Short mmCIF file of C-alpha atoms in Angstrom, two decimals:
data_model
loop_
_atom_site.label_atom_id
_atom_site.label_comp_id
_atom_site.label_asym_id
_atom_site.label_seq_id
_atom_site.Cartn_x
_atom_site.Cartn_y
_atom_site.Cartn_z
CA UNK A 1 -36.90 54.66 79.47
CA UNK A 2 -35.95 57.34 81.94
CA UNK A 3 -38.46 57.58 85.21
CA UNK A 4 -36.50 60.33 86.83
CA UNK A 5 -38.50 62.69 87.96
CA UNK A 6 -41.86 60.53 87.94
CA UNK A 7 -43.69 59.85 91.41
CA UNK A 8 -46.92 58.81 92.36
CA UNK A 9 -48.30 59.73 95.84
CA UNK A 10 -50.27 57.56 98.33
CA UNK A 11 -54.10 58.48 98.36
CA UNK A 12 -53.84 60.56 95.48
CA UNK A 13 -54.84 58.17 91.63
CA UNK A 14 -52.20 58.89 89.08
CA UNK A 15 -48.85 59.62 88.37
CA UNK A 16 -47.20 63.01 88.67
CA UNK A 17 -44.15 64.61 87.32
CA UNK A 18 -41.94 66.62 89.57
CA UNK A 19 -41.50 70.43 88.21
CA UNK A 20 -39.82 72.14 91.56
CA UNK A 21 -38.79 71.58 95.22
CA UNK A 22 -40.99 73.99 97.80
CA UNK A 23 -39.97 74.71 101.23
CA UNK A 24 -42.43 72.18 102.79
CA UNK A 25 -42.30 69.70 99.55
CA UNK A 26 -42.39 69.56 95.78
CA UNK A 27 -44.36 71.27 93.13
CA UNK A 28 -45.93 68.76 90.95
CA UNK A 29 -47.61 67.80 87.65
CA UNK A 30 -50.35 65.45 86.93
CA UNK A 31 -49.34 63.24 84.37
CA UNK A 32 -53.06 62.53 83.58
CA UNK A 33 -54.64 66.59 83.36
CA UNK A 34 -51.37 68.46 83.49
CA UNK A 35 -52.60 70.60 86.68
CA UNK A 36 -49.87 71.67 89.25
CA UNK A 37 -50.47 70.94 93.13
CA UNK A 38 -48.41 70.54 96.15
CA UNK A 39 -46.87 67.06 97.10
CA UNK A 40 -46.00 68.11 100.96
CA UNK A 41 -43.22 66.02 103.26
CA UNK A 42 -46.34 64.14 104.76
CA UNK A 43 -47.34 62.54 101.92
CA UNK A 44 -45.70 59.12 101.08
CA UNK A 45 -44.55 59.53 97.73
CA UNK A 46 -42.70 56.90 95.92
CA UNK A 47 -40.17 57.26 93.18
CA UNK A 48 -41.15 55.00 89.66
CA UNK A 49 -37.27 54.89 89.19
CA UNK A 50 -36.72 53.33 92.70
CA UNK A 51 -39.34 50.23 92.12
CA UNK A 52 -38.73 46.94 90.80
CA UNK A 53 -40.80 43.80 90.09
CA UNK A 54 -40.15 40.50 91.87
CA UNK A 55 -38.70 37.79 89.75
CA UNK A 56 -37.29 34.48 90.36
CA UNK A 57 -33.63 35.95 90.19
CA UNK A 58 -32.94 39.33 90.55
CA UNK A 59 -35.44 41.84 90.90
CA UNK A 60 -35.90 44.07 87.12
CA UNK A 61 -36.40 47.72 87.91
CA UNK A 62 -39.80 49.33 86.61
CA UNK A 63 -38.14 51.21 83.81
CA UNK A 64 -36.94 48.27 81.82
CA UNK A 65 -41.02 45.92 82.65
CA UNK A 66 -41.51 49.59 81.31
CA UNK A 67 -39.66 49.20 77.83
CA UNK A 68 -40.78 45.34 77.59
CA UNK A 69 -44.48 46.56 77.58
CA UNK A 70 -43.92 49.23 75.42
CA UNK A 71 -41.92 47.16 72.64
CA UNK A 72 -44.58 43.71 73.20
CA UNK A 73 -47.20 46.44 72.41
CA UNK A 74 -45.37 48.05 69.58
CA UNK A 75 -46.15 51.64 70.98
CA UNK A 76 -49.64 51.36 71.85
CA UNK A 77 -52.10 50.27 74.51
CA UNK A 78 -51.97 47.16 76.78
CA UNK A 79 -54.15 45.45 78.40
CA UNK A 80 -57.21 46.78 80.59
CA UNK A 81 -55.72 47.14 83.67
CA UNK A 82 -59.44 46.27 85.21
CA UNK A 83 -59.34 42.69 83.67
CA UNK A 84 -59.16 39.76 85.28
CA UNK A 85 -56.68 38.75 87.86
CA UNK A 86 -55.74 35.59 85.38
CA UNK A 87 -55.46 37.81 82.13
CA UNK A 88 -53.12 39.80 83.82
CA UNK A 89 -50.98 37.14 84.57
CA UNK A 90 -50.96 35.75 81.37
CA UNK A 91 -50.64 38.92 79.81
CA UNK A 92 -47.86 39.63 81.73
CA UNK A 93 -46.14 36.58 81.00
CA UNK A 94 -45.33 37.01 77.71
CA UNK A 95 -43.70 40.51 79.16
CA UNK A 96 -41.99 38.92 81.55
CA UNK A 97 -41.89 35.56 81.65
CA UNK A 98 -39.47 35.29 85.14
CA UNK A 99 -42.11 37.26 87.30
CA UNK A 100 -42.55 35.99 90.30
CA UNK A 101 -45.80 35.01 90.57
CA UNK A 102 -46.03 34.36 94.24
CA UNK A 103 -44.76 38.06 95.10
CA UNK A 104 -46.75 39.93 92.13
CA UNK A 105 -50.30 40.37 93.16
CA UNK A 106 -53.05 40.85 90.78
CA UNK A 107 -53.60 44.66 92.19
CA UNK A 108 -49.58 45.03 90.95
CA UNK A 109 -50.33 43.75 88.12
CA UNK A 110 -53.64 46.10 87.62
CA UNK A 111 -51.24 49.31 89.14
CA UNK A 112 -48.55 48.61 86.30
CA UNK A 113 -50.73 48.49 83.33
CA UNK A 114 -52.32 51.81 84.83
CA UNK A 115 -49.23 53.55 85.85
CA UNK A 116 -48.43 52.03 82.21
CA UNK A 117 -51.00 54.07 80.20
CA UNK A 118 -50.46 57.10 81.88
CA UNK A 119 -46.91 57.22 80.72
CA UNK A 120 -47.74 56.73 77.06
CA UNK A 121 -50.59 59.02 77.29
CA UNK A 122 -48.90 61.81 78.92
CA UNK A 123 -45.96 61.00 76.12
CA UNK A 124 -42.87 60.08 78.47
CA UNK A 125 -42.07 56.98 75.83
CA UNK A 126 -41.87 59.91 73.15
CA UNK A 127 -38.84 61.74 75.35
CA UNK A 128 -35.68 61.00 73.69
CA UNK A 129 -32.76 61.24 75.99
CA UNK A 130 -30.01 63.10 74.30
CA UNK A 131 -26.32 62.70 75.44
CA UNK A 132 -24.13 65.52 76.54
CA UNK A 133 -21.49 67.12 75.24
CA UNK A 134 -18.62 65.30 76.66
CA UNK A 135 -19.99 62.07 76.01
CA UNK A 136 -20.38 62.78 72.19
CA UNK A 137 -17.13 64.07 72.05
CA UNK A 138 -15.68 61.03 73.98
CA UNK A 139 -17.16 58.93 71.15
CA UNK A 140 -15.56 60.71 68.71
CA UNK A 141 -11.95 60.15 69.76
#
């Protein structure tokens, strides 16, 4: 899965998709309603394709939890992300069993499966990257 381009902004529910840079900031997209607003240089944004989950070895960036939901769910919903702190976890577990579950809070947890449904909702699992020319004809040799 491919979070370029994906942010979410502090104070502001959702996720958004980034369509253009403005002179103070971006130009972005709600993934949730698909309206356009301004993202300005105050706000604290945070890149999906710059966060990682806590595990007992090495951290596993968001993209890949990303994929493991997607595939444990074959392609559809997961689980409320307003359950219960303990269905979370042991939801999560069979995602990703190595979490670490002294670093992942329950409100992670509950941001995850949110930030979760927005992506298959607003149909960023359906995006299929395609490689470019010089890598196909690289293969091809």
């Amino acid at each position: 899965m491919n979070l370029t381009g994906i942010i979410a902004i502090a104070g502001k529910p959702g996720l958004y998709k980034v369509v253009s840079r403005a002179k103070n900031g971006l130009v972005v997209e709600s993934l949730a309603d698909g309206k356009k607003m301004p993202a300005l240089a105050s706000h604290k944004i945070s890149a999906l394709e710059d966060i990682s989950m806590y595990t007992n070895d090495e951290d596993v960036k968001l993209s890949v939890v990303m994929d493991n939901i997607y595939a444990h769910t074959n392609k559809s919903e997961a689980i409320d992300p307003k359950s219960d702190g303990a269905e979370l976890y042991a939801y999560f577990e069979k995602i990703l069993p190595e979490f670490d579950r002294e670093r992942v809070y329950p409100s992670d947890l509950k941001k995850l499966f949110t930030w979760y449904s927005l992506l298959l909702n607003g149909g960023i699992f359906d995006v299929v990257e395609e490689k470019p020319e010089s890598a196909v004809e690289e293969t091809k040799s």
